[in-house]
Short mmCIF file of C-alpha atoms in Angstrom, two decimals:
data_model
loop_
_atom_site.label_atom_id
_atom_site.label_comp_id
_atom_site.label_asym_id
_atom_site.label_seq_id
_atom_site.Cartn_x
_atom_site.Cartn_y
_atom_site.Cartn_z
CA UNK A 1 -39.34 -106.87 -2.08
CA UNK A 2 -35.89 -107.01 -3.65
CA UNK A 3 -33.34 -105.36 -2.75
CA UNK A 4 -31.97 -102.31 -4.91
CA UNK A 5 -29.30 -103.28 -6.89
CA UNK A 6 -27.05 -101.26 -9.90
CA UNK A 7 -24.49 -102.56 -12.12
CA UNK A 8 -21.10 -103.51 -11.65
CA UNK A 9 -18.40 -104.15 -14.23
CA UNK A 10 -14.90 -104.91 -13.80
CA UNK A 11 -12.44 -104.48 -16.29
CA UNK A 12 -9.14 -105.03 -16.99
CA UNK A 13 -6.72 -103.72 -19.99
CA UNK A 14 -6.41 -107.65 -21.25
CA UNK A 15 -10.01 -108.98 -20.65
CA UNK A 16 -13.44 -108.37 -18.89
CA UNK A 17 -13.74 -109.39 -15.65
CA UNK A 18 -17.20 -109.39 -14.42
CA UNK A 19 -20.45 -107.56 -15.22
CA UNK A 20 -23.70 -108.15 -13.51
CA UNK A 21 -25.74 -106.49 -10.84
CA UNK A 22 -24.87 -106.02 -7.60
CA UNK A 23 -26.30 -105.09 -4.14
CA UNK A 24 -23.18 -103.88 -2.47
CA UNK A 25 -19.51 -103.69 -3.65
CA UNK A 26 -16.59 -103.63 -1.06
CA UNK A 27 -13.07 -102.63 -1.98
CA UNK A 28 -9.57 -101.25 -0.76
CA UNK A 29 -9.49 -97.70 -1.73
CA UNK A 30 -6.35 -95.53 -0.96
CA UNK A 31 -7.38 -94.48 2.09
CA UNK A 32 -9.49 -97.57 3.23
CA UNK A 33 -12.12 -99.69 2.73
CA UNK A 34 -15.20 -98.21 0.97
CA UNK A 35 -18.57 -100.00 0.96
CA UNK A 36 -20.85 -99.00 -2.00
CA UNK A 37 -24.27 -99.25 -2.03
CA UNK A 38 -26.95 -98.49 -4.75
CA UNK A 39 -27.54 -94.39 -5.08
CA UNK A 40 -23.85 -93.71 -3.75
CA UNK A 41 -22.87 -89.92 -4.74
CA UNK A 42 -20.49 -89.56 -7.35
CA UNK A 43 -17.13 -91.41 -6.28
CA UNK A 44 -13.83 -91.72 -7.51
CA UNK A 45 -10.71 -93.01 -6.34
CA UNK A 46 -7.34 -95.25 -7.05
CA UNK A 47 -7.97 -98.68 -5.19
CA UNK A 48 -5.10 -100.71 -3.66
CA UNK A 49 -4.02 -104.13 -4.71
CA UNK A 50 -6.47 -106.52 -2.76
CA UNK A 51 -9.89 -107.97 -2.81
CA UNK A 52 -13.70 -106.14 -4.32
CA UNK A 53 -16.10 -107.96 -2.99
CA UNK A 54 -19.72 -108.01 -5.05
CA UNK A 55 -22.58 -109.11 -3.31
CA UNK A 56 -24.55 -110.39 -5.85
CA UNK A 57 -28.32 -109.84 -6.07
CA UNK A 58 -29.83 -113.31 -5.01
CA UNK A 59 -26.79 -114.80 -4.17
CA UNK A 60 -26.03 -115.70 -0.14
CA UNK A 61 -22.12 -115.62 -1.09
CA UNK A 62 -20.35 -112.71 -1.98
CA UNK A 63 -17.92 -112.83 -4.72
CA UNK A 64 -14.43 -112.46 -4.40
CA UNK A 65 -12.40 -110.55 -7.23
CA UNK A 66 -8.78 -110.00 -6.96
CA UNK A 67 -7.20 -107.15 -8.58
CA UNK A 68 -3.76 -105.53 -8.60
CA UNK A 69 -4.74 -101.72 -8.24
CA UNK A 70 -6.90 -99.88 -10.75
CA UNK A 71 -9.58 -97.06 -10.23
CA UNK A 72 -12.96 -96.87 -9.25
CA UNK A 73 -15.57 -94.85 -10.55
CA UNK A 74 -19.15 -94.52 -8.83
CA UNK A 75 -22.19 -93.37 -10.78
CA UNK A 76 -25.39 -93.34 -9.64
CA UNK A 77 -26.70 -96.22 -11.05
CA UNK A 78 -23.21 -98.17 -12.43
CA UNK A 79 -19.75 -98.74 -10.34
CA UNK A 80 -17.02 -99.32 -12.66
CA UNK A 81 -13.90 -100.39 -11.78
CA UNK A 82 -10.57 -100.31 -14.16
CA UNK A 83 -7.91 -102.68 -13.17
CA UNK A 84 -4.92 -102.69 -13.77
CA UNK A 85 -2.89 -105.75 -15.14
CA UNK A 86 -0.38 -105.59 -13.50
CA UNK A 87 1.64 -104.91 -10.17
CA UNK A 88 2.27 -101.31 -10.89
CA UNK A 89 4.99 -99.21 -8.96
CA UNK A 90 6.27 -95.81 -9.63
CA UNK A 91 9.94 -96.81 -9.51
CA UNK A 92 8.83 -99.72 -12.42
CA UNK A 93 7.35 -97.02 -14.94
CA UNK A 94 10.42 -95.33 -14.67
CA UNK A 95 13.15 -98.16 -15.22
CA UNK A 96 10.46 -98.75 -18.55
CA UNK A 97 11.17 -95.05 -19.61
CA UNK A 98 14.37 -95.14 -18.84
CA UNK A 99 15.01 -98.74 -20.68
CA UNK A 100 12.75 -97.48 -23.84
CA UNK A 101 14.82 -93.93 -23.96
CA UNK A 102 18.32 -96.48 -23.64
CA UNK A 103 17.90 -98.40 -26.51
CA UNK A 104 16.57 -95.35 -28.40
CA UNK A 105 20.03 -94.25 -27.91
CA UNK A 106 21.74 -97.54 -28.56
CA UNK A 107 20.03 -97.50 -31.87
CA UNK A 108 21.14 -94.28 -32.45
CA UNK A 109 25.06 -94.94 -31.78
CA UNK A 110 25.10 -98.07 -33.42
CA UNK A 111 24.15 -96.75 -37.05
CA UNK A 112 21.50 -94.30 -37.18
CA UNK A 113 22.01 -90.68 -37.63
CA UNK A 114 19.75 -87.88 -36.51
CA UNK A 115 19.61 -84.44 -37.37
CA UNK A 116 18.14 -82.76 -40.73
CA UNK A 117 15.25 -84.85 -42.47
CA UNK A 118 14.28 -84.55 -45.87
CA UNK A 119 10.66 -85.21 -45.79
CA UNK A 120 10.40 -84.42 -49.62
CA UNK A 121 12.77 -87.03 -50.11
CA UNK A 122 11.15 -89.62 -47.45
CA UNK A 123 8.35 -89.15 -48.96
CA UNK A 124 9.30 -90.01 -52.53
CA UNK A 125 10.88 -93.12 -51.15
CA UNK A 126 7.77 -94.40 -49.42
CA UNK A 127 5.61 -93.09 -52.75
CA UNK A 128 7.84 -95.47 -55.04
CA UNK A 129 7.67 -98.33 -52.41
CA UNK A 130 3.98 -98.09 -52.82
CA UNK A 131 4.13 -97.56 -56.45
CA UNK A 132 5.81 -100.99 -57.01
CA UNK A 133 3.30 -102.89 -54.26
CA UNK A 134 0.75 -101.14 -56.73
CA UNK A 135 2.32 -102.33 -59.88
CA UNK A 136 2.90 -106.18 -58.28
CA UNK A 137 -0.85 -106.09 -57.90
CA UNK A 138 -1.49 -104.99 -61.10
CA UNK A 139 0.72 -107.56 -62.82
CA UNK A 140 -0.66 -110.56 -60.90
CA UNK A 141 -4.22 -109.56 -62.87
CA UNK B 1 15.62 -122.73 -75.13
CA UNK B 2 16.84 -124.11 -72.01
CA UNK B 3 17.03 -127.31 -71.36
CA UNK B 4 14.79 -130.14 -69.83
CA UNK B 5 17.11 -130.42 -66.71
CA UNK B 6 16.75 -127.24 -66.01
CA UNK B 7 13.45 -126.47 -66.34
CA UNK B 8 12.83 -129.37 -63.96
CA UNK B 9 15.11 -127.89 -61.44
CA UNK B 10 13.34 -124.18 -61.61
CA UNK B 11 10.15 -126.20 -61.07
CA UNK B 12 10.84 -128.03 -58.39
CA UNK B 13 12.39 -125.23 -56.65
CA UNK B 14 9.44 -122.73 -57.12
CA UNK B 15 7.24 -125.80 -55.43
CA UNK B 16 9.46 -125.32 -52.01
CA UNK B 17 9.01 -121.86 -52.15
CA UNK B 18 5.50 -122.18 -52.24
CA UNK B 19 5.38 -124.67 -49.69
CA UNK B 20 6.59 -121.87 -47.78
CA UNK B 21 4.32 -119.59 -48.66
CA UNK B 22 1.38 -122.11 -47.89
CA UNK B 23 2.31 -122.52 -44.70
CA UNK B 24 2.92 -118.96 -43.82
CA UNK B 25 -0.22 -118.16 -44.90
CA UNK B 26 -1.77 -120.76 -42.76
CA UNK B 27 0.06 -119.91 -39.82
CA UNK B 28 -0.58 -115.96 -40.07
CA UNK B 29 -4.57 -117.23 -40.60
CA UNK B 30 -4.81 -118.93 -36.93
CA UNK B 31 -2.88 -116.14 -35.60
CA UNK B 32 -4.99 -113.76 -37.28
CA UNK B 33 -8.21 -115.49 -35.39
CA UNK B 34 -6.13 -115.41 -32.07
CA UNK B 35 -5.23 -112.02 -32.71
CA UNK B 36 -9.26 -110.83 -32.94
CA UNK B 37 -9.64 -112.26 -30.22
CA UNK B 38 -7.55 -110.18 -27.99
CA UNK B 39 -8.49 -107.31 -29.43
CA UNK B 40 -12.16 -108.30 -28.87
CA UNK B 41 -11.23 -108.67 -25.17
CA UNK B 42 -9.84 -105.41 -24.88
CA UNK B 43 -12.77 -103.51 -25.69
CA UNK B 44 -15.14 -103.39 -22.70
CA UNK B 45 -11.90 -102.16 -21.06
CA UNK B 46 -11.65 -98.95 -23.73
CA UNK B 47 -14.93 -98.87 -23.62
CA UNK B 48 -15.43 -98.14 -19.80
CA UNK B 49 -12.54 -96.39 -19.62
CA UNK B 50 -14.24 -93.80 -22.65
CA UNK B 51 -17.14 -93.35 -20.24
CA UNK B 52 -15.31 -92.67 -17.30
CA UNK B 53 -13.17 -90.52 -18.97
CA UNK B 54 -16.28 -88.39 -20.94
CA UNK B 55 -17.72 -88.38 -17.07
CA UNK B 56 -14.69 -86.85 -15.47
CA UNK B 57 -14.40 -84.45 -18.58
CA UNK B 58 -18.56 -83.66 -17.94
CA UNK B 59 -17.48 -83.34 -13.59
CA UNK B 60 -17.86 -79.76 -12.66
CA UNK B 61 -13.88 -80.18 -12.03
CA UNK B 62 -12.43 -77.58 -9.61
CA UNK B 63 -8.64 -79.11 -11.48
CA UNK B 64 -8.40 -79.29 -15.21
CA UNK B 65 -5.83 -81.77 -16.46
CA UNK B 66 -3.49 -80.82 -18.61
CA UNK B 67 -4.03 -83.68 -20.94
CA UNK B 68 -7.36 -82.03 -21.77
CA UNK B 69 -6.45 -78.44 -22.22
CA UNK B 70 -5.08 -77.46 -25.85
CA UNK B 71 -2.12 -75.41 -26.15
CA UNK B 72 -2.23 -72.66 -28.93
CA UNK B 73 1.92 -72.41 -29.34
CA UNK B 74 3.19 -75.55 -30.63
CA UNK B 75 6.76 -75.80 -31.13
CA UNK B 76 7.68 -79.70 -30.66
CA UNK B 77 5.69 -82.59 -31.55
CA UNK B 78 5.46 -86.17 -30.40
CA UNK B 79 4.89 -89.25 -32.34
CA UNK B 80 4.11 -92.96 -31.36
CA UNK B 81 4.49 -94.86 -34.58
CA UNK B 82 3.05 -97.98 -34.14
CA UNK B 83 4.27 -100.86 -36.42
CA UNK B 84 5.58 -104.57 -37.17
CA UNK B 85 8.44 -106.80 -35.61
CA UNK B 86 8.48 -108.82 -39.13
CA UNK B 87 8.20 -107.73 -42.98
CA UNK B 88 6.11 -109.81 -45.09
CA UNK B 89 3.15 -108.25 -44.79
CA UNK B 90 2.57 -106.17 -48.35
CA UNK B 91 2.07 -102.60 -47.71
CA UNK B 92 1.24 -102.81 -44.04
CA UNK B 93 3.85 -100.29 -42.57
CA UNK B 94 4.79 -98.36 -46.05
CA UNK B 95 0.89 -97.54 -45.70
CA UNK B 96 0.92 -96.24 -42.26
CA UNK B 97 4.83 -94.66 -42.13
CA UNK B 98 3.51 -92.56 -45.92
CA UNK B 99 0.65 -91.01 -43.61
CA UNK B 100 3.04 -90.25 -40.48
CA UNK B 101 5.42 -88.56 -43.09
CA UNK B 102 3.00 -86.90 -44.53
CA UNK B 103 1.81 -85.69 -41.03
CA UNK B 104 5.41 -84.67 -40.06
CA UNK B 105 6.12 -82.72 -42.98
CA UNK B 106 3.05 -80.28 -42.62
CA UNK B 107 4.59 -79.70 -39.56
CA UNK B 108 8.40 -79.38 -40.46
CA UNK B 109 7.09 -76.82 -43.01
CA UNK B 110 5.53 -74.50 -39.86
CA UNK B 111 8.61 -74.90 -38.02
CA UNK B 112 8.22 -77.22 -35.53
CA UNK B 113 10.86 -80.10 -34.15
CA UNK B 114 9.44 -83.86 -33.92
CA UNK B 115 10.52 -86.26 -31.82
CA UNK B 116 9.60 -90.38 -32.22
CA UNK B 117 8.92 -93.38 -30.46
CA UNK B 118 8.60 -96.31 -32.16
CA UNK B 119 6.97 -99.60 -31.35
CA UNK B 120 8.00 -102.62 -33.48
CA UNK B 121 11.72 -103.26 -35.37
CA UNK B 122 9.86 -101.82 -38.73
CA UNK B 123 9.04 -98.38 -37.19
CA UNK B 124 12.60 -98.45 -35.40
CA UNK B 125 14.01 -99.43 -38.97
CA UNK B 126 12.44 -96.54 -40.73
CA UNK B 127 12.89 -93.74 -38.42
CA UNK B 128 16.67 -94.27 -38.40
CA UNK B 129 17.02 -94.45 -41.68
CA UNK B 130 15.17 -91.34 -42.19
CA UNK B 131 16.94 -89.35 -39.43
CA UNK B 132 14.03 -88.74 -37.43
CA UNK B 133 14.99 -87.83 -33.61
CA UNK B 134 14.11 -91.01 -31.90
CA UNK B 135 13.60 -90.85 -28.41
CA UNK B 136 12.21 -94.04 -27.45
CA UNK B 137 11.66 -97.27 -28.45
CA UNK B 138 10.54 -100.51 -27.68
CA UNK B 139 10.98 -103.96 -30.03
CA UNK B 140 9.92 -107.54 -29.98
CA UNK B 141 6.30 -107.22 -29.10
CA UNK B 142 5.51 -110.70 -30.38
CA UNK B 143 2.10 -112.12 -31.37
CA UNK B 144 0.58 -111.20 -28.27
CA UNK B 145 1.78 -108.03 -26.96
CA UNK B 146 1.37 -107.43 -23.25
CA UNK B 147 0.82 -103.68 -21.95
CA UNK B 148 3.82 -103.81 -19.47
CA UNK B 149 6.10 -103.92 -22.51
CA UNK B 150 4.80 -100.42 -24.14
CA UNK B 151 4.69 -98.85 -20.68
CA UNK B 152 8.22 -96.84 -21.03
CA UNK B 153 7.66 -95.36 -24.65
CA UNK B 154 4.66 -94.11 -23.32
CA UNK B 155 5.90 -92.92 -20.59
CA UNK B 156 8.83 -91.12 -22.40
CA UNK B 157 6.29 -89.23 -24.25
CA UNK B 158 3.75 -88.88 -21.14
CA UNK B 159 6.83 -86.70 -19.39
CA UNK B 160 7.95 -85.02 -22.29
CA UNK B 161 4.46 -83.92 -22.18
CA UNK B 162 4.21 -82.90 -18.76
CA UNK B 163 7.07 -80.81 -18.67
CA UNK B 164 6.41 -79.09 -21.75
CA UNK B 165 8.83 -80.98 -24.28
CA UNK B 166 6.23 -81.76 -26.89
CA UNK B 167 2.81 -79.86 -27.37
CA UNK B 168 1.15 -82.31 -29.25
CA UNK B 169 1.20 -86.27 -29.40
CA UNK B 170 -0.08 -88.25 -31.86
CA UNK B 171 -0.03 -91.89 -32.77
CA UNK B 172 0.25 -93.42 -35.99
CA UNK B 173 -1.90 -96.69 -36.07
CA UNK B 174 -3.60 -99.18 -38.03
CA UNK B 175 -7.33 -99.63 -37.83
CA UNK B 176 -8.29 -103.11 -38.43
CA UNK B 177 -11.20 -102.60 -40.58
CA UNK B 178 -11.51 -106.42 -41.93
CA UNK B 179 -9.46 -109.14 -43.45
CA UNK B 180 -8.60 -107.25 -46.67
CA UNK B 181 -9.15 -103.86 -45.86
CA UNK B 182 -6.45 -101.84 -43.35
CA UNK B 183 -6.93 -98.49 -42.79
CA UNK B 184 -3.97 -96.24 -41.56
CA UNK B 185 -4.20 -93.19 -39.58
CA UNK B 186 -2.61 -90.73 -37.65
CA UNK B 187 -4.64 -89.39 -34.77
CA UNK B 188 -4.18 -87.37 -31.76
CA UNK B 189 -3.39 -88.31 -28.05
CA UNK B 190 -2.78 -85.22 -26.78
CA UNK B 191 -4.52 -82.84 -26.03
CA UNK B 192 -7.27 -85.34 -25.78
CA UNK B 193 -11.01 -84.53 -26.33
CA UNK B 194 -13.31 -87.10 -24.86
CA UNK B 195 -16.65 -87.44 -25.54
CA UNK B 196 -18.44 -85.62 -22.71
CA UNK B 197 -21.39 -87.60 -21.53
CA UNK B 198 -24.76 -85.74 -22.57
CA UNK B 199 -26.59 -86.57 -19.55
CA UNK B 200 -24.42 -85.55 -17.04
CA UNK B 201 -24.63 -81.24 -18.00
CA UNK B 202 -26.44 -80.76 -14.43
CA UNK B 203 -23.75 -79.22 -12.21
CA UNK B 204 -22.27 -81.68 -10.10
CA UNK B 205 -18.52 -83.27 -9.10
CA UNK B 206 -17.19 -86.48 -7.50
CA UNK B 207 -15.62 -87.02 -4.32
CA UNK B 208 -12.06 -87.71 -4.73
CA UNK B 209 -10.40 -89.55 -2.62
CA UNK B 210 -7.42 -88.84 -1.94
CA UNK B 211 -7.86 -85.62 -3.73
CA UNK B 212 -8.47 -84.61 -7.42
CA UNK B 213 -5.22 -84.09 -8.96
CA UNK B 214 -3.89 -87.52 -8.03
CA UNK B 215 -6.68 -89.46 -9.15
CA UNK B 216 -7.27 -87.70 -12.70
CA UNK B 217 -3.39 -87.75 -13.40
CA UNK B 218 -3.48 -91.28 -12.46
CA UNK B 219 -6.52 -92.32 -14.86
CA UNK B 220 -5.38 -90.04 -17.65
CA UNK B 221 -1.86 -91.97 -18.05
CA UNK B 222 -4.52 -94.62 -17.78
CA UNK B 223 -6.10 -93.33 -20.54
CA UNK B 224 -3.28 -92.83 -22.80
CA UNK B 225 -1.65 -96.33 -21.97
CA UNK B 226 -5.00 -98.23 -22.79
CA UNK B 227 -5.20 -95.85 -26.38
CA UNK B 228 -1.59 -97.11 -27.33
CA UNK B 229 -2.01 -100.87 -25.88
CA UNK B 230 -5.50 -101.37 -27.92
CA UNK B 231 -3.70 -99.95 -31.40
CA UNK B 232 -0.44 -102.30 -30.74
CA UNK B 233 -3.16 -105.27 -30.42
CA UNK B 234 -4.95 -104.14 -33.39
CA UNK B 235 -1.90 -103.77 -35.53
CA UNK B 236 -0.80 -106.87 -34.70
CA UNK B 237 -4.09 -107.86 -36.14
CA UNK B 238 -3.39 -105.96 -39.02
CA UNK B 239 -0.18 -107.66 -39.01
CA UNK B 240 -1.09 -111.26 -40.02
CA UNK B 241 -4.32 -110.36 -41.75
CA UNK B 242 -1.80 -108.80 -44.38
CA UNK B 243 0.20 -111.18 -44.25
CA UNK B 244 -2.32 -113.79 -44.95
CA UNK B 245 -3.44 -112.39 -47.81
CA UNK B 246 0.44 -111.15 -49.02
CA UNK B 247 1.41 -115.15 -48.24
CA UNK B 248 -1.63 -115.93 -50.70
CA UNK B 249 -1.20 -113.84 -53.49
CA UNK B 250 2.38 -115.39 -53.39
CA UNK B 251 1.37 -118.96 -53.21
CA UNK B 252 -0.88 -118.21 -56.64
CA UNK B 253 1.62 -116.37 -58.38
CA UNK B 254 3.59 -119.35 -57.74
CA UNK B 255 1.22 -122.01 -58.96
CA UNK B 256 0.93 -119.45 -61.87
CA UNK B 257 4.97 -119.30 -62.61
CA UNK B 258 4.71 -123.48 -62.62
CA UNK B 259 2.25 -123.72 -64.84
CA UNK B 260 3.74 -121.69 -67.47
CA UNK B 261 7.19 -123.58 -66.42
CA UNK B 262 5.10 -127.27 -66.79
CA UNK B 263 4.03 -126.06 -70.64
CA UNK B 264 7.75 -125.10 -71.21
CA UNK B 265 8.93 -128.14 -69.80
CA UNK B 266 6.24 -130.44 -72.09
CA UNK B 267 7.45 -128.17 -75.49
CA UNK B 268 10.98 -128.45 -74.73
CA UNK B 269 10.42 -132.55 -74.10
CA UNK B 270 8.11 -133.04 -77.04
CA UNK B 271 10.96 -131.07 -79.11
CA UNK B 272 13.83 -133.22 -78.36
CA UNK B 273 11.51 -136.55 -79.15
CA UNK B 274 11.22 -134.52 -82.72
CA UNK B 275 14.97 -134.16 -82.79
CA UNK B 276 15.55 -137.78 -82.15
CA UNK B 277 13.29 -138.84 -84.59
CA UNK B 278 14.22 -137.11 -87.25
CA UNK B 279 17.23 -138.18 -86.53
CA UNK B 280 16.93 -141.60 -86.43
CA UNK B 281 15.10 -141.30 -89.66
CA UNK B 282 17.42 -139.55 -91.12
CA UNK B 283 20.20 -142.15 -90.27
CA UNK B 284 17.77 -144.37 -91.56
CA UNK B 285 17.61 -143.01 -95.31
CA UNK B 286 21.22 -142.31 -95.46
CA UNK B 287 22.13 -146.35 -94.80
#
């Protein structure tokens, strides 16, 4: 008889990293190492950088998948797991905002102005901008 | 009439320029292909994430995320306009910025304050000019846009979220619908509404582990960061499929201004022979 089995997929922002069916999945949760097996409750967790390993159904090895954090969801009958692409640190989101909001305000300083806008008159400009892509068109025909 | 000099000159100079144009349009073509590509691989990521998300939203959930609860009193709105490092690409940007302005103002007439981030020079380029409050921003994405680089104006607008800054977020993309066709929008990240899985209404809840909160706040930035990353990588789609077809429509209008410069060129050519003739004939008759 074979063995029960459900379906795996691993995914990650930039590509898709495996799909198949599986017997048993093992990876690095938060707190530890969590073994799932087919008919698992629902499950869900953050996973540490490390190793899932999928026994395949059929196959003797298991498969090794590295992966540098992510979450992973258990359903019934499919185990999903969403990695991320990346190391990924608290302090390192923040230096992003912080770099993003900085040049923002570099930007700003260097030329820009901020304060009232006159949508009406936005508006019109972007309307005429459009107007003469139109009319280019046109006289091409 | 100008003369045969410089008809020759204007011709051989609107050859370089569409030269140019060839080759641009080449270039944006296999980046175009390389571009599908990536956004091709990012789907089964959106995808899963979708279900996960539409699970968690199903979950008999003893915490309810603020990213999925809508708030009546809106007084601030957020915007992540999404848009182009380079120009050349028709009306790419003008298309999308007309609906974000269009969006802003229904909003400016209730009352309430926008802020901006931009992605891309051309969305950083606009915003200024127009005076908008810009609060984050992030250039030089390049042709293949990696999701570390949009992390921080994401994140500026995640926190100003969180603690109440902005009721509302939306994003202002391009939705690559096929070579000639672009479609701009402006939709809404926040408060989200997932599709909530239709088999799942039995009462029921995960185990969290460590404990609820944590894990949905985590995969809800996730969530967000995965929306904005797939729209940058279809814009950039976007991006040289317009310019392909912008780079072509110049490379005809080229071969069209030659032609019409070539038939100038042979009139003005054949004239002069006619000149010298009659010239010479008339030289002829007066000896």
């Amino acid at each position: 008889m074979a063995a029960a089995t459900f379906r795996v997929d691993i995914v990650s922002a930039e590509k898709e990293i495996f799909s198949g069916d599986a017997e048993m999945i093992v990876a690095s949760a938060e707190l530890g190492e969590v073994g799932i097996a087919p008919g698992h409750t629902p499950f869900i967790t953050r996973i540490k950088p490390g190793e899932i390993r999928v026994k395949s159904a059929g196959d003797e090895e298991d498969l090794a998948i590295y992966v540098s954090g992510g979450i992973l969801e258990v359903q019934p009958y499919v185990v999903t797991v969403l990695s991320d692409t990346a190391l990924r640190a608290e302090d390192i989101d923040e230096a992003a905002a912080e770099a993003a909001k900085k040049e923002a305000e570099e930007a700003l300083a260097a030329g820009g102005k901020a304060g009232e806008v006159d949508y009406a008159a936005v508006q019109q400009q972007l309307a005429e901008a459009s107007a003469q892509l139109q009319l280019i068109k046109k006289l091409r025909k | 009439m100008p003369s045969e000099k410089e008809i020759r000159t204007q011709i051989s100079s609107i050859k370089n320029t569409q030269k140019i144009t060839k080759a641009m349009e080449m270039v944006a073509a296999s980046k175009m292909r390389k571009a599908q590509d990536r956004m091709a691989a990012n789907r089964p990521y959106s995808k899963k994430m979708r279900s996960v998300i539409g699970h968690v939203a199903s979950a008999n959930i003893e915490y309810h995320h603020p990213y999925l609860v809508d708030r009546p009193d809106v007084k601030r709105v957020g915007y992540i306009a999404v848009s182009t490092d380079r120009g050349l690409c028709g009306g790419l940007n003008t298309n999308a910025f007309k609906k974000a302005v269009a969006s802003m103002a229904e909003w400016s007439e209730k009352g309430v304050e926008i802020d901006v981030v931009t992605i891309g020079k051309k969305a950083q380029g606009f915003f200024s000019r127009m005076g908008a409050n810009i609060v984050g921003q992030v250039t030089d994405i390049g042709d293949a846009p990696e999701l570390a680089m949009l992390l921080g104006t994401v994140k500026v607008m995640l926190d100003a979220y969180d603690e109440g800054k902005i009721d509302r977020l939306y994003i202002v993309e391009n939705e690559f619908v096929n070579t000639m066709t672009q479609s701009p929008s402006v939709t809404q990240l926040l408060p989200a509404s997932p599709d909530v899985d239709e088999k799942l209404t039995h009462h029921w809840d995960y185990i969290y582990e460590p404990e609820s909160k944590t894990v949905v706040d985590h995969l809800m930035t996730r969530y967000i960061e995965s929306l904005v990353y797939q729209s940058v990588v279809e814009n950039v789609a976007c991006e040289m499929a317009a310019r392909m077809i912008a780079m072509k429509s110049a490379s005809d209008n080229a071969g069209d201004l030659i032609d019409d410069l070539q038939l100038k060129y042979n009139k003005a050519r054949q004239a002069s022979i006619t000149q010298e003739i009659s010239e010479i004939v008339g030289g002829a008759a007066a000896v």
